[in-house]
mmCIF file of C-alpha atoms in Angstrom:
data_model
loop_
_atom_site.group_PDB
_atom_site.id
_atom_site.type_symbol
_atom_site.label_atom_id
_atom_site.label_comp_id
_atom_site.label_asym_id
_atom_site.label_seq_id
_atom_site.Cartn_x
_atom_site.Cartn_y
_atom_site.Cartn_z
ATOM 1 C CA UNK A 1 6.585 -11.173 11.855
ATOM 2 C CA UNK A 2 4.286 -8.458 10.843
ATOM 3 C CA UNK A 3 1.466 -9.665 9.905
ATOM 4 C CA UNK A 4 -1.133 -7.553 11.959
ATOM 5 C CA UNK A 5 -1.193 -3.701 13.008
ATOM 6 C CA UNK A 6 0.296 -3.909 15.939
ATOM 7 C CA UNK A 7 4.017 -5.127 14.682
ATOM 8 C CA UNK A 8 3.308 -2.600 11.743
ATOM 9 C CA UNK A 9 2.570 0.489 13.213
ATOM 10 C CA UNK A 10 5.059 -0.398 15.634
ATOM 11 C CA UNK A 11 7.845 -0.619 13.662
ATOM 12 C CA UNK A 12 6.676 2.724 11.278
ATOM 13 C CA UNK A 13 6.613 4.021 15.403
ATOM 14 C CA UNK A 14 10.550 2.764 15.132
ATOM 15 C CA UNK A 15 14.155 4.673 13.498
ATOM 16 C CA UNK A 16 14.028 2.805 10.676
ATOM 17 C CA UNK A 17 10.481 3.266 10.001
ATOM 18 C CA UNK A 18 10.071 6.509 10.257
ATOM 19 C CA UNK A 19 13.014 6.991 8.164
ATOM 20 C CA UNK A 20 10.858 3.555 5.434
ATOM 21 C CA UNK A 21 8.134 6.447 5.377
ATOM 22 C CA UNK A 22 9.564 9.791 4.440
ATOM 23 C CA UNK A 23 11.819 8.332 2.168
ATOM 24 C CA UNK A 24 8.360 6.469 0.578
ATOM 25 C CA UNK A 25 6.674 9.141 0.633
ATOM 26 C CA UNK A 26 8.306 11.227 -0.856
ATOM 27 C CA UNK A 27 8.765 9.007 -3.596
ATOM 28 C CA UNK A 28 5.113 8.225 -3.986
ATOM 29 C CA UNK A 29 4.607 11.586 -4.179
ATOM 30 C CA UNK A 30 7.304 12.160 -7.614
ATOM 31 C CA UNK A 31 4.655 9.554 -9.461
ATOM 32 C CA UNK A 32 2.008 11.342 -7.300
ATOM 33 C CA UNK A 33 2.304 15.795 -7.203
ATOM 34 C CA UNK A 34 -1.389 16.633 -7.334
ATOM 35 C CA UNK A 35 -4.346 14.141 -6.648
ATOM 36 C CA UNK A 36 -7.230 17.067 -5.913
ATOM 37 C CA UNK A 37 -10.634 16.191 -6.321
ATOM 38 C CA UNK A 38 -10.230 12.670 -6.441
ATOM 39 C CA UNK A 39 -10.926 9.588 -5.005
ATOM 40 C CA UNK A 40 -7.940 7.453 -2.982
ATOM 41 C CA UNK A 41 -8.049 4.201 -1.678
ATOM 42 C CA UNK A 42 -4.989 2.463 0.076
ATOM 43 C CA UNK A 43 -4.702 -1.037 0.695
ATOM 44 C CA UNK A 44 -2.772 -2.487 3.107
ATOM 45 C CA UNK A 45 -0.877 -1.037 5.737
ATOM 46 C CA UNK A 46 -1.384 2.066 3.827
ATOM 47 C CA UNK A 47 -1.362 4.484 6.884
ATOM 48 C CA UNK A 48 1.443 5.683 7.369
ATOM 49 C CA UNK A 49 1.657 6.954 4.064
ATOM 50 C CA UNK A 50 -1.716 8.533 2.823
ATOM 51 C CA UNK A 51 -1.602 12.058 4.728
ATOM 52 C CA UNK A 52 -0.337 14.297 1.869
ATOM 53 C CA UNK A 53 -2.811 12.069 -0.165
ATOM 54 C CA UNK A 54 -5.853 12.594 2.306
ATOM 55 C CA UNK A 55 -5.050 16.594 2.771
ATOM 56 C CA UNK A 56 -5.485 16.991 -0.496
ATOM 57 C CA UNK A 57 -7.775 14.260 -2.435
ATOM 58 C CA UNK A 58 -12.147 14.748 -2.262
ATOM 59 C CA UNK A 59 -11.528 11.351 -0.694
ATOM 60 C CA UNK A 60 -10.029 8.623 0.978
ATOM 61 C CA UNK A 61 -10.215 5.184 1.703
ATOM 62 C CA UNK A 62 -7.937 3.049 3.708
ATOM 63 C CA UNK A 63 -9.301 -0.668 3.794
ATOM 64 C CA UNK A 64 -6.943 -2.850 6.006
ATOM 65 C CA UNK A 65 -7.063 -7.060 5.494
ATOM 66 C CA UNK A 66 -9.318 -9.369 7.756
ATOM 67 C CA UNK A 67 -5.712 -11.064 8.400
ATOM 68 C CA UNK A 68 -4.023 -7.785 9.477
ATOM 69 C CA UNK A 69 -6.452 -5.897 11.555
ATOM 70 C CA UNK A 70 -7.704 -2.052 11.791
ATOM 71 C CA UNK A 71 -7.787 0.921 13.364
ATOM 72 C CA UNK A 72 -8.764 3.889 13.595
ATOM 73 C CA UNK A 73 -7.189 6.691 11.701
ATOM 74 C CA UNK A 74 -6.450 9.525 11.655
ATOM 75 C CA UNK A 75 -6.319 10.567 14.926
ATOM 76 C CA UNK A 76 -7.577 13.864 14.746
ATOM 77 C CA UNK A 77 -10.756 12.856 12.482
ATOM 78 C CA UNK A 78 -13.213 11.577 11.079
ATOM 79 C CA UNK A 79 -12.037 7.813 10.762
ATOM 80 C CA UNK A 80 -11.290 6.345 7.628
ATOM 81 C CA UNK A 81 -10.329 3.079 7.651
ATOM 82 C CA UNK A 82 -12.278 -0.508 7.084
ATOM 83 C CA UNK A 83 -12.085 -4.214 7.692
ATOM 84 C CA UNK A 84 -12.290 -5.759 4.335
ATOM 85 C CA UNK A 85 -12.637 -9.324 2.142
ATOM 86 C CA UNK A 86 -9.875 -8.970 0.187
ATOM 87 C CA UNK A 87 -11.949 -11.139 -2.573
ATOM 88 C CA UNK A 88 -15.086 -9.124 -2.274
ATOM 89 C CA UNK A 89 -13.821 -4.497 -1.572
ATOM 90 C CA UNK A 90 -17.260 -2.734 -0.224
ATOM 91 C CA UNK A 91 -16.566 -0.513 -2.671
ATOM 92 C CA UNK A 92 -18.801 0.009 -6.254
ATOM 93 C CA UNK A 93 -17.104 -0.579 -9.168
ATOM 94 C CA UNK A 94 -15.273 2.751 -10.906
ATOM 95 C CA UNK A 95 -15.861 4.538 -8.427
ATOM 96 C CA UNK A 96 -11.618 5.005 -7.427
ATOM 97 C CA UNK A 97 -8.309 7.091 -8.818
ATOM 98 C CA UNK A 98 -6.625 6.318 -7.479
ATOM 99 C CA UNK A 99 -5.208 2.630 -5.669
ATOM 100 C CA UNK A 100 -2.045 2.525 -3.635
ATOM 101 C CA UNK A 101 -0.583 -1.157 -2.470
ATOM 102 C CA UNK A 102 1.234 -1.575 0.098
ATOM 103 C CA UNK A 103 1.780 -3.809 2.851
ATOM 104 C CA UNK A 104 -0.451 -6.482 0.602
ATOM 105 C CA UNK A 105 0.887 -7.850 -2.503
ATOM 106 C CA UNK A 106 3.263 -9.869 -0.513
ATOM 107 C CA UNK A 107 1.704 -11.085 2.261
ATOM 108 C CA UNK A 108 -2.098 -11.856 -0.081
ATOM 109 C CA UNK A 109 -2.786 -15.349 -0.081
ATOM 110 C CA UNK A 110 -5.271 -14.455 -2.694
ATOM 111 C CA UNK A 111 -3.426 -12.343 -4.940
ATOM 112 C CA UNK A 112 -6.081 -13.138 -8.299
ATOM 113 C CA UNK A 113 -9.425 -11.911 -6.562
ATOM 114 C CA UNK A 114 -7.662 -9.068 -5.157
ATOM 115 C CA UNK A 115 -6.149 -8.160 -8.241
ATOM 116 C CA UNK A 116 -9.309 -8.438 -10.011
ATOM 117 C CA UNK A 117 -10.862 -6.414 -7.167
ATOM 118 C CA UNK A 118 -8.226 -4.048 -8.132
ATOM 119 C CA UNK A 119 -8.944 -3.817 -11.602
ATOM 120 C CA UNK A 120 -13.457 -3.149 -10.492
ATOM 121 C CA UNK A 121 -12.825 -0.293 -8.856
ATOM 122 C CA UNK A 122 -10.549 1.759 -10.325
ATOM 123 C CA UNK A 123 -12.254 4.583 -12.825
ATOM 124 C CA UNK A 124 -11.360 3.729 -16.254
ATOM 125 C CA UNK A 125 -8.314 6.338 -16.033
ATOM 126 C CA UNK A 126 -7.877 5.933 -12.768
ATOM 127 C CA UNK A 127 -3.829 4.681 -11.568
ATOM 128 C CA UNK A 128 -2.547 2.201 -9.483
ATOM 129 C CA UNK A 129 0.769 1.983 -8.094
ATOM 130 C CA UNK A 130 2.141 -1.193 -6.749
ATOM 131 C CA UNK A 131 4.566 -0.764 -3.391
ATOM 132 C CA UNK A 132 6.339 -4.697 -2.982
ATOM 133 C CA UNK A 133 10.093 -5.494 -1.269
ATOM 134 C CA UNK A 134 12.390 -5.791 -4.337
ATOM 135 C CA UNK A 135 13.629 -9.695 -3.966
ATOM 136 C CA UNK A 136 17.799 -8.818 -4.394
ATOM 137 C CA UNK A 137 17.418 -6.487 -1.892
ATOM 138 C CA UNK A 138 19.017 -6.416 1.758
ATOM 139 C CA UNK A 139 16.061 -4.900 3.198
ATOM 140 C CA UNK A 140 13.212 -8.372 0.994
ATOM 141 C CA UNK A 141 16.304 -10.323 2.951
ATOM 142 C CA UNK A 142 16.117 -9.133 6.523
ATOM 143 C CA UNK A 143 13.074 -10.468 8.976
ATOM 144 C CA UNK A 144 13.941 -7.699 11.500
ATOM 145 C CA UNK A 145 11.807 -4.946 9.332
ATOM 146 C CA UNK A 146 8.256 -5.726 6.704
ATOM 147 C CA UNK A 147 9.741 -6.100 4.175
ATOM 148 C CA UNK A 148 11.353 -8.781 4.913
ATOM 149 C CA UNK A 149 8.666 -10.729 5.750
ATOM 150 C CA UNK A 150 6.281 -12.314 2.133
ATOM 151 C CA UNK A 151 6.604 -12.967 -1.557
ATOM 152 C CA UNK A 152 8.888 -10.309 -2.376
ATOM 153 C CA UNK A 153 9.513 -9.118 -6.354
ATOM 154 C CA UNK A 154 11.332 -7.859 -8.894
ATOM 155 C CA UNK A 155 9.888 -5.300 -11.295
ATOM 156 C CA UNK A 156 9.657 -8.183 -14.329
ATOM 157 C CA UNK A 157 7.510 -9.998 -11.796
ATOM 158 C CA UNK A 158 5.575 -7.261 -10.640
ATOM 159 C CA UNK A 159 5.424 -5.949 -14.526
ATOM 160 C CA UNK A 160 4.167 -9.672 -15.899
ATOM 161 C CA UNK A 161 1.785 -9.696 -12.947
ATOM 162 C CA UNK A 162 -0.148 -6.387 -13.591
ATOM 163 C CA UNK A 163 -0.696 -6.907 -17.576
ATOM 164 C CA UNK A 164 -1.780 -10.783 -16.375
ATOM 165 C CA UNK A 165 -4.366 -8.995 -13.714
ATOM 166 C CA UNK A 166 -5.092 -6.562 -17.278
ATOM 167 C CA UNK A 167 -3.402 -3.291 -16.284
ATOM 168 C CA UNK A 168 -0.551 -1.566 -18.495
ATOM 169 C CA UNK A 169 2.377 -1.012 -16.343
ATOM 170 C CA UNK A 170 3.359 2.988 -16.848
ATOM 171 C CA UNK A 171 6.022 3.486 -14.881
ATOM 172 C CA UNK A 172 8.759 1.406 -12.588
ATOM 173 C CA UNK A 173 10.973 3.014 -9.618
ATOM 174 C CA UNK A 174 13.520 1.518 -6.485
ATOM 175 C CA UNK A 175 13.151 3.022 -3.672
ATOM 176 C CA UNK A 176 15.124 2.176 0.215
ATOM 177 C CA UNK A 177 18.897 2.639 -0.698
ATOM 178 C CA UNK A 178 19.424 2.823 2.689
ATOM 179 C CA UNK A 179 20.559 -0.242 4.507
ATOM 180 C CA UNK A 180 17.896 -1.746 6.759
ATOM 181 C CA UNK A 181 20.347 -0.655 10.102
ATOM 182 C CA UNK A 182 19.031 0.437 12.994
ATOM 183 C CA UNK A 183 22.708 2.809 12.773
ATOM 184 C CA UNK A 184 22.349 6.751 13.720
ATOM 185 C CA UNK A 185 25.308 7.345 11.014
ATOM 186 C CA UNK A 186 23.048 4.994 9.095
ATOM 187 C CA UNK A 187 19.562 7.152 9.607
ATOM 188 C CA UNK A 188 20.622 10.461 9.482
ATOM 189 C CA UNK A 189 23.181 9.271 6.368
ATOM 190 C CA UNK A 190 19.884 7.560 4.120
ATOM 191 C CA UNK A 191 19.183 10.580 1.951
ATOM 192 C CA UNK A 192 22.856 10.845 0.870
ATOM 193 C CA UNK A 193 22.056 6.992 0.225
ATOM 194 C CA UNK A 194 18.900 7.756 -1.770
ATOM 195 C CA UNK A 195 20.386 10.323 -3.795
ATOM 196 C CA UNK A 196 22.772 8.012 -4.662
ATOM 197 C CA UNK A 197 21.863 4.490 -5.445
ATOM 198 C CA UNK A 198 18.740 6.854 -7.588
ATOM 199 C CA UNK A 199 21.576 7.468 -9.691
ATOM 200 C CA UNK A 200 24.177 4.848 -9.858
ATOM 201 C CA UNK A 201 22.296 1.802 -8.431
ATOM 202 C CA UNK A 202 18.738 2.480 -9.629
ATOM 203 C CA UNK A 203 17.855 -0.989 -9.418
ATOM 204 C CA UNK A 204 18.815 -1.949 -6.368
ATOM 205 C CA UNK A 205 17.198 0.131 -4.056
ATOM 206 C CA UNK A 206 14.670 -1.799 -1.172
ATOM 207 C CA UNK A 207 11.732 -1.338 -2.486
ATOM 208 C CA UNK A 208 10.039 -2.053 -5.852
ATOM 209 C CA UNK A 209 7.585 0.397 -7.594
ATOM 210 C CA UNK A 210 5.570 0.482 -10.317
ATOM 211 C CA UNK A 211 2.529 2.328 -11.422
ATOM 212 C CA UNK A 212 0.009 1.153 -13.939
ATOM 213 C CA UNK A 213 -2.962 1.920 -15.577
ATOM 214 C CA UNK A 214 -6.738 0.375 -15.653
ATOM 215 C CA UNK A 215 -6.651 -1.473 -19.401
ATOM 216 C CA UNK A 216 -10.504 -0.636 -20.251
ATOM 217 C CA UNK A 217 -10.705 -3.091 -23.327
ATOM 218 C CA UNK A 218 -9.731 -5.808 -20.565
ATOM 219 C CA UNK A 219 -12.862 -8.092 -19.754
ATOM 220 C CA UNK A 220 -13.344 -10.737 -16.374
ATOM 221 C CA UNK A 221 -13.678 -13.626 -18.245
ATOM 222 C CA UNK A 222 -17.047 -13.471 -16.390
ATOM 223 C CA UNK A 223 -19.853 -11.780 -16.294
ATOM 224 C CA UNK A 224 -21.618 -10.596 -13.580
ATOM 225 C CA UNK A 225 -23.822 -7.659 -13.000
ATOM 226 C CA UNK A 226 -22.275 -4.582 -11.666
ATOM 227 C CA UNK A 227 -22.508 -4.757 -7.002
ATOM 228 C CA UNK A 228 -23.305 -1.500 -5.004
ATOM 229 C CA UNK A 229 -22.124 -2.421 -2.085
ATOM 230 C CA UNK A 230 -22.833 0.152 0.944
ATOM 231 C CA UNK A 231 -19.901 1.744 2.925
ATOM 232 C CA UNK A 232 -20.079 0.753 6.702
ATOM 233 C CA UNK A 233 -16.155 2.471 8.344
ATOM 234 C CA UNK A 234 -15.347 1.487 12.080
ATOM 235 C CA UNK A 235 -17.080 3.764 14.081
ATOM 236 C CA UNK A 236 -14.536 5.135 17.807
ATOM 237 C CA UNK A 237 -14.131 3.956 20.043
ATOM 238 C CA UNK A 238 -13.683 0.578 17.788
ATOM 239 C CA UNK A 239 -16.140 -2.302 18.171
ATOM 240 C CA UNK A 240 -17.048 -5.656 19.402
ATOM 241 C CA UNK A 241 -17.078 -8.352 17.553
ATOM 242 C CA UNK A 242 -14.556 -7.692 14.514
ATOM 243 C CA UNK A 243 -14.338 -10.227 12.699
ATOM 244 C CA UNK A 244 -12.448 -14.160 13.095
ATOM 245 C CA UNK A 245 -9.213 -13.380 12.155
ATOM 246 C CA UNK A 246 -9.172 -9.410 12.947
ATOM 247 C CA UNK A 247 -8.212 -7.507 15.800
ATOM 248 C CA UNK A 248 -9.317 -4.072 16.498
ATOM 249 C CA UNK A 249 -6.508 -1.461 17.591
ATOM 250 C CA UNK A 250 -6.987 1.519 18.259
ATOM 251 C CA UNK A 251 -4.273 4.816 17.186
ATOM 252 C CA UNK A 252 -1.981 4.571 15.041
ATOM 253 C CA UNK A 253 1.188 6.745 15.998
ATOM 254 C CA UNK A 254 1.805 8.529 13.051
ATOM 255 C CA UNK A 255 5.281 10.033 14.054
#
């Protein structure tokens, strides 16, 4: 099962995981080529994808669900990871310019609450990028990778979810066209699979990616005062007493 940081870390340390990270990073950078001066938030297990953005952004934070666990990252600098309740993100209103959601949408048990919190912490001109397993792909049918666990989605389902949660979809695309096999030949050919898939089979990728903007005119249906929260990063080494259901882990092997 890919339900905690140890399993996710080990997958991304494998040759198949490194291939997935490389291809998805490339697509993410096509969507967000420049985040200089912006506040960047990752939710879920986003550590394999954060480095290019962290090198540019004014501030980078990685929130990891309590049920998933947490680890220190990056290994060479100050920790940016926080353990968080998905229904109560420890961030001020309208404080994040970019929000990346990976290994979160398909596994959360508090979907609407999570989306409400993302809407709350996003700046008015912010952008959200949702990355989730594609329900009609080989990746979602193979439980040997994290993309084969949880609830897979079609692009249309994600777009409907975003509209229902007060976001406006802007762009959608698919990625991971290579099959989820550990064959050396297939892994070496992954870039070719990606180019061919994007050109000839653009809706058959293993992952759906949808960018969305915040509907600033939307209302929540509830009247609450704005909340100001204190961020408490996890020091290094990891402290004891992480909430039940969470697991404190050591540095991620970024590869």
